[in-house]
Coordinates of C-alpha atoms and ligand atoms in Angstrom, one line a residue:
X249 CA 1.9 55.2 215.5
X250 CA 1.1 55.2 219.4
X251 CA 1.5 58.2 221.0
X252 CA 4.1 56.5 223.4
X253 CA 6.5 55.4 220.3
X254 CA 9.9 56.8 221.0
X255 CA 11.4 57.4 217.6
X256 CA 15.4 56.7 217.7
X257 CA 16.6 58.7 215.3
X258 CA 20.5 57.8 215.4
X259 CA 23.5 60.0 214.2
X260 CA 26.3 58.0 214.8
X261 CA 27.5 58.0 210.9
X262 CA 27.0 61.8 210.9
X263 CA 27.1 63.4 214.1
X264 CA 29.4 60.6 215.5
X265 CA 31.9 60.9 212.4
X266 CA 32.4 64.7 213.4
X267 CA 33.8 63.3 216.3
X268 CA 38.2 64.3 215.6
X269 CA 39.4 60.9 214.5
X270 CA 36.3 58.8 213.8
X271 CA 36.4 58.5 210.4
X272 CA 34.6 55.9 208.6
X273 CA 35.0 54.3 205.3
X274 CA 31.7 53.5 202.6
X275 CA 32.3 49.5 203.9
X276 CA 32.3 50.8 207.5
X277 CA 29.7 52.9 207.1
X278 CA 27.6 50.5 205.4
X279 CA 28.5 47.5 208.5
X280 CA 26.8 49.8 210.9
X281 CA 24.1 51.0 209.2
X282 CA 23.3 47.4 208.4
X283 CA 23.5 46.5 212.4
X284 CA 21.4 50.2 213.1
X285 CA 18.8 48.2 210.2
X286 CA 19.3 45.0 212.2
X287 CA 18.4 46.5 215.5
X288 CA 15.0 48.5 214.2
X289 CA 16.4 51.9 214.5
X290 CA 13.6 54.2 213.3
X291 CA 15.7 56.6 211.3
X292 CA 19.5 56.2 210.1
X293 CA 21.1 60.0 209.6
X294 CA 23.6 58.4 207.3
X295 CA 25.5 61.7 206.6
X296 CA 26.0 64.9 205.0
X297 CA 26.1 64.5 201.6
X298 CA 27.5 68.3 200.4
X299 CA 30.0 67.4 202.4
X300 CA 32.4 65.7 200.7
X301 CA 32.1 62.8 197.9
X302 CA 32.8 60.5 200.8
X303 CA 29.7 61.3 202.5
X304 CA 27.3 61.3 199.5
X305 CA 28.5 58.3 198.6
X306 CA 27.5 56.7 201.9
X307 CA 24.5 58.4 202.4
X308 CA 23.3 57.0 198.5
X309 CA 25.0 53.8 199.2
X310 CA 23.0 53.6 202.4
X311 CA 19.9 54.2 201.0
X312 CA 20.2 51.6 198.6
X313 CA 20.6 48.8 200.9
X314 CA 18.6 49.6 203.6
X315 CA 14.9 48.7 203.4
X316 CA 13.6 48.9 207.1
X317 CA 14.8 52.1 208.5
X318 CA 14.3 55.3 207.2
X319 CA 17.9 56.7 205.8
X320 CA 18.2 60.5 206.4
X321 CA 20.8 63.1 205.0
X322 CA 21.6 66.4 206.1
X323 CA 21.7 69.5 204.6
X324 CA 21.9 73.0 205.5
X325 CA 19.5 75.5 204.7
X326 CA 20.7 75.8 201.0
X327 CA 19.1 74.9 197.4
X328 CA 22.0 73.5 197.0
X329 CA 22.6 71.4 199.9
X330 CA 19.4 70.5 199.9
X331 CA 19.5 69.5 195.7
X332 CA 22.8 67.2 197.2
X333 CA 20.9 65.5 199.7
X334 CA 18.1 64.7 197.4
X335 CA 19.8 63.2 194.8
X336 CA 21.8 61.0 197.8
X337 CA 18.9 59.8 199.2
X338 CA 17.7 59.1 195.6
X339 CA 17.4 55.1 196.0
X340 CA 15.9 55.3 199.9
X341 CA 12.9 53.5 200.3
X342 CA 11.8 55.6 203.0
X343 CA 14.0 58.8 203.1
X344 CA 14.2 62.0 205.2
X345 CA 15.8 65.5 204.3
X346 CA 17.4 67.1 207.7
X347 CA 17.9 70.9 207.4
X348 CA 19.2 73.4 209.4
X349 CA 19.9 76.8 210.3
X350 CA 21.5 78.6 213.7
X351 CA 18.4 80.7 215.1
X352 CA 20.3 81.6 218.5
X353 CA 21.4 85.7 219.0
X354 CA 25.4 84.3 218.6
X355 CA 24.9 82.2 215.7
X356 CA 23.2 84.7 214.0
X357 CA 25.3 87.5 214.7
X358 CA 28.4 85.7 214.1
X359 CA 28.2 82.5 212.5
X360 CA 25.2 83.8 210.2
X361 CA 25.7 87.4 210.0
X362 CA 22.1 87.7 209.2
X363 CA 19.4 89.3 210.5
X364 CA 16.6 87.5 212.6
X365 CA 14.3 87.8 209.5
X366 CA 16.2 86.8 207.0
X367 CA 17.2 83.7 209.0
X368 CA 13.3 83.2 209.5
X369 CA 12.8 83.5 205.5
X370 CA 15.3 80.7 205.0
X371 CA 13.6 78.7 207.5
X372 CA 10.6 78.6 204.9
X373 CA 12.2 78.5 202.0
X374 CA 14.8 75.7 203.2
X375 CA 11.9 73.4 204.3
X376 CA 9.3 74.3 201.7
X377 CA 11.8 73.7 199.3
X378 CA 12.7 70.0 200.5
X379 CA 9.5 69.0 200.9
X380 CA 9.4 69.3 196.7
X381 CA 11.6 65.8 197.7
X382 CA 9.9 64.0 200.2
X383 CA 6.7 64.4 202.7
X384 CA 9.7 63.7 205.5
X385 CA 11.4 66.4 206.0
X386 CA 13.0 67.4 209.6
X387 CA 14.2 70.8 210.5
X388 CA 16.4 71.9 213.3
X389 CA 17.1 75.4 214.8
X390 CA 20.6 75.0 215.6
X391 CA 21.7 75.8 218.6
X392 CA 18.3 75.8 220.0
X393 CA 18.7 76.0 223.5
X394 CA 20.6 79.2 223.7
X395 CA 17.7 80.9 221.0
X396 CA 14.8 83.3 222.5
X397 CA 11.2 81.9 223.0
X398 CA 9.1 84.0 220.9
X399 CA 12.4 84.0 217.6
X400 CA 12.3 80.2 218.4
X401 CA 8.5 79.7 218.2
X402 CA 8.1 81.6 215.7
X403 CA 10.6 80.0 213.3
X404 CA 9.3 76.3 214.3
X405 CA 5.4 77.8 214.0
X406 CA 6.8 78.2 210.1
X407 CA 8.8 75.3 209.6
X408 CA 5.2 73.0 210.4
X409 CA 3.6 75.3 208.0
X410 CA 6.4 74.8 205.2
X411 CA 5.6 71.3 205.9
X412 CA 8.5 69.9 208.4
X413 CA 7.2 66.7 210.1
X414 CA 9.3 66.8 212.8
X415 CA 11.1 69.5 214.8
X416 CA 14.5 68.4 216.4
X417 CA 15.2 70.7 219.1
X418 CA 19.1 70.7 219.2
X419 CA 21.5 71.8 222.3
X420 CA 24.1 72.2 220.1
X421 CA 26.5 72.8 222.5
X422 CA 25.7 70.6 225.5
X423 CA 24.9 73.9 227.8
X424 CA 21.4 73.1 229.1
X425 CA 20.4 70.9 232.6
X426 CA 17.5 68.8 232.4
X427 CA 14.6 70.9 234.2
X428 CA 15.4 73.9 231.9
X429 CA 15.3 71.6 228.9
X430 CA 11.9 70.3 229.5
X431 CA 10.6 73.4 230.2
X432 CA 11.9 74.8 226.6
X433 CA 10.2 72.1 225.0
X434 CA 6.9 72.4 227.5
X435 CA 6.8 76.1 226.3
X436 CA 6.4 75.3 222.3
X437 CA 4.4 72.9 223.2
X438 CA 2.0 75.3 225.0
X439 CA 2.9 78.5 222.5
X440 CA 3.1 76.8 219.2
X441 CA -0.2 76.5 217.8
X442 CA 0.8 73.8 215.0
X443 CA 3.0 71.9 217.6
X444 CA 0.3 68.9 217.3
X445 CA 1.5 68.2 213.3
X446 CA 4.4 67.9 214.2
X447 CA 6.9 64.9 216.2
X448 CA 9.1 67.0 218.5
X449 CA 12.7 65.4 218.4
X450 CA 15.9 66.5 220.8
X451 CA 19.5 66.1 220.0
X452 CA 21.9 66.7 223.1
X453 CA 25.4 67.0 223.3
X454 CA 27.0 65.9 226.4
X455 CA 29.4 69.0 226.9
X456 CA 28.2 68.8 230.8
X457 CA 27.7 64.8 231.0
X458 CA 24.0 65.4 231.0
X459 CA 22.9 64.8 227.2
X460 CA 21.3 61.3 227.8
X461 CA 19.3 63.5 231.4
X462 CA 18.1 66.0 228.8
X463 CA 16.9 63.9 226.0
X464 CA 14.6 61.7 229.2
X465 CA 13.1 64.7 230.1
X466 CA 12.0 65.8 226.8
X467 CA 10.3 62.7 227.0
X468 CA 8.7 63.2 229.4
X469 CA 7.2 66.4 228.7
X470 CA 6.0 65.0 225.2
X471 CA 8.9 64.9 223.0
X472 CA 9.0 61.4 220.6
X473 CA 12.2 61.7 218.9
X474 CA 15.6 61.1 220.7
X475 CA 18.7 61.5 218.5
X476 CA 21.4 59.8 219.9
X477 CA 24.8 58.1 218.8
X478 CA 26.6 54.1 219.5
X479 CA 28.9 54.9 222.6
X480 CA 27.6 58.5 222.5
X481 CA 30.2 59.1 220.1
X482 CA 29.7 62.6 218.7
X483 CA 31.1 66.1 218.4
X484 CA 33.3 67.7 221.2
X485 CA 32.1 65.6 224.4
X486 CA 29.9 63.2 222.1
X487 CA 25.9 63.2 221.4
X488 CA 23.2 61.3 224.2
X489 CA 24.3 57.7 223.9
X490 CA 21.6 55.1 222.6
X491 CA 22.2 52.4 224.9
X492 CA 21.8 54.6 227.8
X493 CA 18.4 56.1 226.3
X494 CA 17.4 52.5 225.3
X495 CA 18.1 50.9 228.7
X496 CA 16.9 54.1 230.8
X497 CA 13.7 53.1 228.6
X498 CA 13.7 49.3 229.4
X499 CA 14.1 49.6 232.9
X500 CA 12.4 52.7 234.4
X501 CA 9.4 52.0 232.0
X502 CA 7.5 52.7 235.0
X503 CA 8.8 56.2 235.4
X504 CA 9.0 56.6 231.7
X505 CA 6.0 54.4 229.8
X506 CA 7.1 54.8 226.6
X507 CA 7.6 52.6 223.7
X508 CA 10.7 51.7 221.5
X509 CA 10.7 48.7 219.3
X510 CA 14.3 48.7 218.7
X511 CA 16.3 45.6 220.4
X512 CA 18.3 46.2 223.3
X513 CA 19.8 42.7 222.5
X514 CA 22.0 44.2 219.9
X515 CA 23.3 46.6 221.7
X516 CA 27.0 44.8 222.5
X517 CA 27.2 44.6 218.9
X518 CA 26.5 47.8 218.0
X519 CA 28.9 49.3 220.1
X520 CA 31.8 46.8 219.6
X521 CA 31.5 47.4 216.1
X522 CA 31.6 51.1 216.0
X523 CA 34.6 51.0 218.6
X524 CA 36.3 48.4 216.3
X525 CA 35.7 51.0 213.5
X526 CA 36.4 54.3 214.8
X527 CA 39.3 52.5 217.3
X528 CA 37.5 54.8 220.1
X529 CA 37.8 52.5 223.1
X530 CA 34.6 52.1 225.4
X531 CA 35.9 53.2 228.5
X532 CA 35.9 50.2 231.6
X533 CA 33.0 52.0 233.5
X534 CA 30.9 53.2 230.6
X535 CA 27.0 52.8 231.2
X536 CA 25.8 49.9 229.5
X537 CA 28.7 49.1 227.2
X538 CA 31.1 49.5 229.0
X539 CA 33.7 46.2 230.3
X540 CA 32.6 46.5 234.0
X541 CA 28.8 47.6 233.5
X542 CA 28.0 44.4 234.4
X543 CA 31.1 43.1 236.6
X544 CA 31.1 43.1 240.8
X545 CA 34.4 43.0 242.2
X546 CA 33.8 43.5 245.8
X547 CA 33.1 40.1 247.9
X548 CA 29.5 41.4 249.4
X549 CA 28.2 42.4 245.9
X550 CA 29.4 38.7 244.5
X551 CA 27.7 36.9 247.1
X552 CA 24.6 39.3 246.8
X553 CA 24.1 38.6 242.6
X554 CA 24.9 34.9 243.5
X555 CA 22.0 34.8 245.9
X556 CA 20.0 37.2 243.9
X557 CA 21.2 38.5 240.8
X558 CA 19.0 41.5 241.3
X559 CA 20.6 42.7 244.6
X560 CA 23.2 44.5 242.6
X561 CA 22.0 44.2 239.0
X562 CA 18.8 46.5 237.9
X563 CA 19.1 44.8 234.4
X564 CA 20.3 41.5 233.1
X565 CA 23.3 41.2 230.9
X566 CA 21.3 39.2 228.4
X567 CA 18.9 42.1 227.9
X568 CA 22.0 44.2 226.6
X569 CA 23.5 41.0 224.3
X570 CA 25.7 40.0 226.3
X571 CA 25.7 36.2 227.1
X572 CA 27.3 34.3 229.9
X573 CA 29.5 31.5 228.8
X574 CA 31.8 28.9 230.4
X575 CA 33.1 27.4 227.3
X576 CA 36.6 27.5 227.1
X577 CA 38.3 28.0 223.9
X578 CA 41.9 26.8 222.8
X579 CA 43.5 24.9 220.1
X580 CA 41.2 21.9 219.8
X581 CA 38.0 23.8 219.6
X582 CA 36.6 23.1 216.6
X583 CA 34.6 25.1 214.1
X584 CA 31.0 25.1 215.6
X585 CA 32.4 26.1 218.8
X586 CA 33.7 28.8 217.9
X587 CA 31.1 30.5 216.1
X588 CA 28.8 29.6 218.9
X589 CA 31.1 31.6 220.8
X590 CA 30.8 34.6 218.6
X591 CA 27.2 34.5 218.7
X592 CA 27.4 34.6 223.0
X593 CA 29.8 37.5 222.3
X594 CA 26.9 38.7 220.0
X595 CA 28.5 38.9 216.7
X596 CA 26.9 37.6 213.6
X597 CA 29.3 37.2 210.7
X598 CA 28.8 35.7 207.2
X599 CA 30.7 33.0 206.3
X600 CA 33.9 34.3 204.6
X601 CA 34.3 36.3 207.6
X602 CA 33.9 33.5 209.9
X603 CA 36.5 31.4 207.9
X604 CA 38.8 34.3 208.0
X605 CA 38.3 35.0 211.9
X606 CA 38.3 31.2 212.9
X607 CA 41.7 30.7 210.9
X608 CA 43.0 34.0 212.8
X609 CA 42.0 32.2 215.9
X610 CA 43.8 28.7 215.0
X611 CA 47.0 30.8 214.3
X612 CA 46.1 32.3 217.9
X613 CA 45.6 29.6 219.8
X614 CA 48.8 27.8 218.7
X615 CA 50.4 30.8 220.2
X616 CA 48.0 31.0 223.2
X617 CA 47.3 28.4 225.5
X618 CA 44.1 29.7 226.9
X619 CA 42.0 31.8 224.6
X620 CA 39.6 34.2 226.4
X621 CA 36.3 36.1 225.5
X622 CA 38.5 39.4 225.2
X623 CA 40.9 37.9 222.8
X624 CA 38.1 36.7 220.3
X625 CA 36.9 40.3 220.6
X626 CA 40.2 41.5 219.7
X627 CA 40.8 39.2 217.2
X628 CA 36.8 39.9 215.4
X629 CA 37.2 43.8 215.8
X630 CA 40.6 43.5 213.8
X631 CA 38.7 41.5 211.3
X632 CA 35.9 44.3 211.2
X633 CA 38.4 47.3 210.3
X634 CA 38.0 47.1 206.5
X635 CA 41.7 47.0 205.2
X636 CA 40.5 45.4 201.7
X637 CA 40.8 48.6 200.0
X638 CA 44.1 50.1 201.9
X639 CA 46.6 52.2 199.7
X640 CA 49.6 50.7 202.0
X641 CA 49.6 47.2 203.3
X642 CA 52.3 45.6 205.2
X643 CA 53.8 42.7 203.4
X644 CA 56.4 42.0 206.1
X645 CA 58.5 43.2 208.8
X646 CA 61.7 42.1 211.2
X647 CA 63.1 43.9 214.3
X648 CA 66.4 43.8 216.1
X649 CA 66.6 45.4 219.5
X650 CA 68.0 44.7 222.9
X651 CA 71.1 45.5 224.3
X652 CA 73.1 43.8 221.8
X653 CA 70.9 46.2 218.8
X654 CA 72.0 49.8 219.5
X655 CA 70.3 51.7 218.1
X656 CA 67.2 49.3 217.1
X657 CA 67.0 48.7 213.5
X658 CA 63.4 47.7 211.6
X659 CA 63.7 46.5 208.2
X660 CA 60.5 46.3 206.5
X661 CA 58.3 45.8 203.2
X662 CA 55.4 47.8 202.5
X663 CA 52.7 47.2 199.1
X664 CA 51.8 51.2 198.3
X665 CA 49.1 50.9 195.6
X666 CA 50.5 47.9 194.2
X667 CA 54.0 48.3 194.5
X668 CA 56.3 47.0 196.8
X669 CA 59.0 48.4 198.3
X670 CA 61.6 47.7 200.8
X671 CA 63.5 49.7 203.5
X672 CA 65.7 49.3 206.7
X673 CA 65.2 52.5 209.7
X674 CA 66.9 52.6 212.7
X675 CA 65.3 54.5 215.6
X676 CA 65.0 55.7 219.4
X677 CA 63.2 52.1 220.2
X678 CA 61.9 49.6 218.5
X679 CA 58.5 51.7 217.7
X680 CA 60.3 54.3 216.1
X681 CA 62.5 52.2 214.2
X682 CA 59.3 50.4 212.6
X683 CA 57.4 53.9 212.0
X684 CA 60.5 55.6 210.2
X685 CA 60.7 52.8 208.2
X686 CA 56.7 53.5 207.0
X687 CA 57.6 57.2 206.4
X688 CA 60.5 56.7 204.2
X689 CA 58.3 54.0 202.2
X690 CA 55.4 56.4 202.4
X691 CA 56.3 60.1 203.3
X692 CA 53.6 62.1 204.9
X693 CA 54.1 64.9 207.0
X694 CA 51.0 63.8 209.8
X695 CA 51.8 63.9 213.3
X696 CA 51.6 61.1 215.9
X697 CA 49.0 62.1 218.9
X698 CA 48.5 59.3 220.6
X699 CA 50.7 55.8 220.3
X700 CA 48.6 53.2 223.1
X701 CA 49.3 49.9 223.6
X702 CA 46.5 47.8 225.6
X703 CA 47.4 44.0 226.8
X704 CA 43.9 42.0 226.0
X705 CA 44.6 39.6 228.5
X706 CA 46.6 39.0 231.4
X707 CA 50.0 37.1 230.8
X708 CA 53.1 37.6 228.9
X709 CA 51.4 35.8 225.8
X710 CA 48.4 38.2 225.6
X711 CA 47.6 39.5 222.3
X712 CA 48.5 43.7 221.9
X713 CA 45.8 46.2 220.9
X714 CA 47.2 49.2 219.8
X715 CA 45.9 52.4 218.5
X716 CA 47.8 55.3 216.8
X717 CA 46.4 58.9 216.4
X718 CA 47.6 60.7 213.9
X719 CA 47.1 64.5 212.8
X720 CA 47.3 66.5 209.1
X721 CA 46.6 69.9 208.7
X722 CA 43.4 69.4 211.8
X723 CA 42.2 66.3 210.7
X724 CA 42.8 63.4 212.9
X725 CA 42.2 59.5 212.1
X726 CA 42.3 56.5 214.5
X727 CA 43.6 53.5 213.6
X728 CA 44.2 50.1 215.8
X729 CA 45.8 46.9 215.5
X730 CA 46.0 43.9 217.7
X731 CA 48.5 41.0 217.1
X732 CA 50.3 38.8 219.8
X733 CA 53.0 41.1 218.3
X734 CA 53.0 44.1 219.9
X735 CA 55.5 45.5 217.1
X736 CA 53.3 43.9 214.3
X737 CA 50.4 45.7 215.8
X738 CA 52.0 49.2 216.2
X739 CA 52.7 49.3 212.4
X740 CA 49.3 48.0 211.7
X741 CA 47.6 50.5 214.0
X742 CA 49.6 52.9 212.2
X743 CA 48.6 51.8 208.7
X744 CA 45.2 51.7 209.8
X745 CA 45.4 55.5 210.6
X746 CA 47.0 56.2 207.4
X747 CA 44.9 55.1 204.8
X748 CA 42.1 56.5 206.8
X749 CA 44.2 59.9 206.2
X750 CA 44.1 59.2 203.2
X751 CA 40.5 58.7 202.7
X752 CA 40.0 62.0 204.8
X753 CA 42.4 64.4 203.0
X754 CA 39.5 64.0 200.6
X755 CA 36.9 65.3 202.5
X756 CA 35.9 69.1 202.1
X757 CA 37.9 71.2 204.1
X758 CA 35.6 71.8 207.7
X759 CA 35.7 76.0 207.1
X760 CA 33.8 75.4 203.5
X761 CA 31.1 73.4 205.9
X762 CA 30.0 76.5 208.0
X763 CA 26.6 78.0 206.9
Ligands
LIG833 O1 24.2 69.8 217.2 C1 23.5 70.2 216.3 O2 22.9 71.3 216.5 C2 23.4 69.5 215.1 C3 22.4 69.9 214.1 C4 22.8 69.8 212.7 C5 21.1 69.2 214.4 O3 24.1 68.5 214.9
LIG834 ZN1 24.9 67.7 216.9

């Protein structure tokens, strides 16, 4: 491998899941880890299999069906996290064991309650002992950033001699600014004397905004492994985002000449698919991904990228996926058309989830004149969030409200693992009407967070998105809906969170997770 290679190491189905209220099912999981394949990301941390049956399961599933990148699990710095791991990444043709341990004063005192040595014995015996595995075996010191020099070069001095091949140098909790962080990584470079057998790797939380800034300079200071997430999506404030390491790559080459063989052109698809998933919305003026990255509003900057595209645009859209297009869809496009379109909107579906999306749009555009790039997005990322396996599906619902309908009544039908059952709820509005009727067919004592509704389109015919948050004992789920409906959406949005509640009320509790 060239000295220059960049490994992208990303953690978006296990750092990224951590994120409250991203949770992912095993057909989720697998979607993106086939698109991470797709793109040529170097490494895949597909989860943390001790976890919780949920994550082994996608970590094994994972490594069965993934040929070209390297499928990693976590594990702490445990026999039998690291047995767990092992037996996970099992089928991987090319697998990696991640382990871990906290080697800063705090965590140690603390979170460890052990002493500096015995934490430095683990180190040893943690990697040593995966290594009996697999040659590929990473280690991190947790909380890195905030641990002493000489503790900190002398526990990475012993993980190379245990036999780790790379040493991810974590800033756990977002805290450091770029100069400092490249100087950290400078200094084990110049004071570890086995530094050279080994890839250096950073993983940078963006508690300050400046994750992506500190994982560049690493770079450039001789680090070769960036672990980053789609969207940045991560714990607290999120990890580095991918597409803003990728594209800093691409386009300052010349102030950063390093290499990454990973396509930028999949980028659109990459993130549309884990914001369909985790129903995290990409915010408007998101770097990269986001809806107006690439959009001028002001009169001078339209005339300038008319002239010139490059007055106001240091990359193309096309280098990110995304394709400019004038065809106009509506209820006489035909077939081909539209799956042309969802290749310029950079989707690639199989068949049986073309047929289902292009009869979705028919249905669509006989209620929709005009059919617009957004509502095709709306319409695929509905199709993407796996409901094939839901506990509770909506069979069918009506709603009176208005002033004539005090209060407003919702009368609905709901399938609960096979069964279904009818009930009629009256509520505040409409909204609560429909979700009391849900809790009487299916009591659950979660809590609603967040109830969003987002118009796709302009006009009074545009199709709702809506995403409901909901909350259980300090686990929270996401789940979205869009329909031309906006009542039809809200229950299906809160379905959607549901059944990923109940797909999460299986996980381990997060206390039994600490080391
Ligand atoms: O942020 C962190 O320190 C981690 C480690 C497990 C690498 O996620
Ligand atoms: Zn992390």
């Amino acid at each position: 491998m060239a000295s220059d290679h960049v490994v992208i190491f990303d953690t978006t189905l296990r750092d990224g899941e951590q994120s409250p209220g991203a949770s992912m099912n095993l057909e989720e999981k697998l979607r993106i880890a086939s698109v991470l394949e797709g793109m040529g990301v170097d490494v895949i941390e597909a989860g943390f299999p001790i976890a919780s049956e949920g994550d082994f399961a996608a970590v094994n599933e994972i490594a069965k069906v993934v040929k070209n990148s390297t499928i990693c699990g976590l594990a702490r710095a445990t026999h039998m996290d690291i047995d767990r791991a092992a037996e996970a990444l099992k089928p991987a043709e090319r697998k990696r064991i991640h382990t871990f341990l906290s080697t800063s004063p705090l965590h140690m005192k603390y979170k460890l309650q052990m002493e500096p040595d015995a934490v430095h014995a683990a180190v040893i015996d943690s990697v040593t002992y995966a290594r009996k595995f697999t040659d590929d075996v990473e280690w991190s010191p947790e909380d890195g950033s905030r641990t002493e020099h000489d503790f900190l070069c002398r526990c990475v001095e012993s993980a190379i001699k245990a036999g780790a091949r790379t040493i991810n140098i974590p800033d756990t909790v977002g805290y450091a600014v770029p100069e400092e962080f490249a100087a950290l990584i400078k200094m084990l470079f110049n004071r570890v004397p086995n530094i050279d057998q080994a890839i250096i790797s950073v993983h940078c939380h963006n508690d300050l905004g400046l994750a992506v800034a500190n994982s560049l300079a690493a770079l450039k200071v001789g680090a070769r492994q960036v672990e980053c997430t789609i969207n940045g999506l991560g714990e607290r404030a999120g990890n580095a985002a991918m597409e803003e390491i990728l594209m800093a790559l691409r386009t300052r080459s010349d102030a950063m000449p390093f290499s990454s063989t990973v396509k930028t052109e999949d980028i659109m698809k990459a993130s549309r698919l884990v914001s369909a998933i985790t129903g995290f919305a990409v915010q408007p003026n998101k770097a990269i991904v986001g809806k107006n990255a690439f959009a001028h509003e002001s009169g001078i900057h339209q005339d300038g990228v008319l002239k010139n595209a490059e007055t106001y645009e240091i990359m193309t859209p096309e280098s990110v996926g995304l394709t400019q297009s004038t065809l106009v869809m509506g209820k006489h496009s035909g077939r081909h058309a539209f799956k042309e379109k969802l290749i310029g909107l950079g989707y690639e579906l199989g068949d049986n989830a073309i047929q289902d999306a292009f009869k979705r749009f028919k249905d669509l555009a006989d209620l929709k004149k005009d059919v617009f790039d957004e509502d095709i997005i709306a319409l695929v990322d509905d199709e993407v969030v796996v409901r094939a396996n839901d506990r509770i599906k909506l069979v069918s619902m009506e709603i009176l409200c208005g002033t004539e309908h005090r209060p407003p009544k919702a009368e609905m039908a709901l399938n609960v693992d096979g069964a279904v059952n009818t009930c009629k709820a009256t509520g505040d509005g409409p909204v609560d009407a429909a979700f009391n009727c849900v809790k009487q067919l299916f009591p659950h004592h979660a809590n609603l967070q967040l109830y969003q509704v987002h118009a796709v389109t302009e006009g009074t015919d545009a199709q709702a998105e809506v995403t409901v948050r909901l909350e259980e004992d300090g686990k929270t789920v996401n789940g979205s809906g869009a329909e031309t409906d906006t009542m039809v959406a809200s229950v299906k949005a809160y379905l959607n969170a549901l059944n990923k509640l109940l797909v999460k009320r299986e996980k381990t509790d997060p206390s039994a997770l600490s080391v």
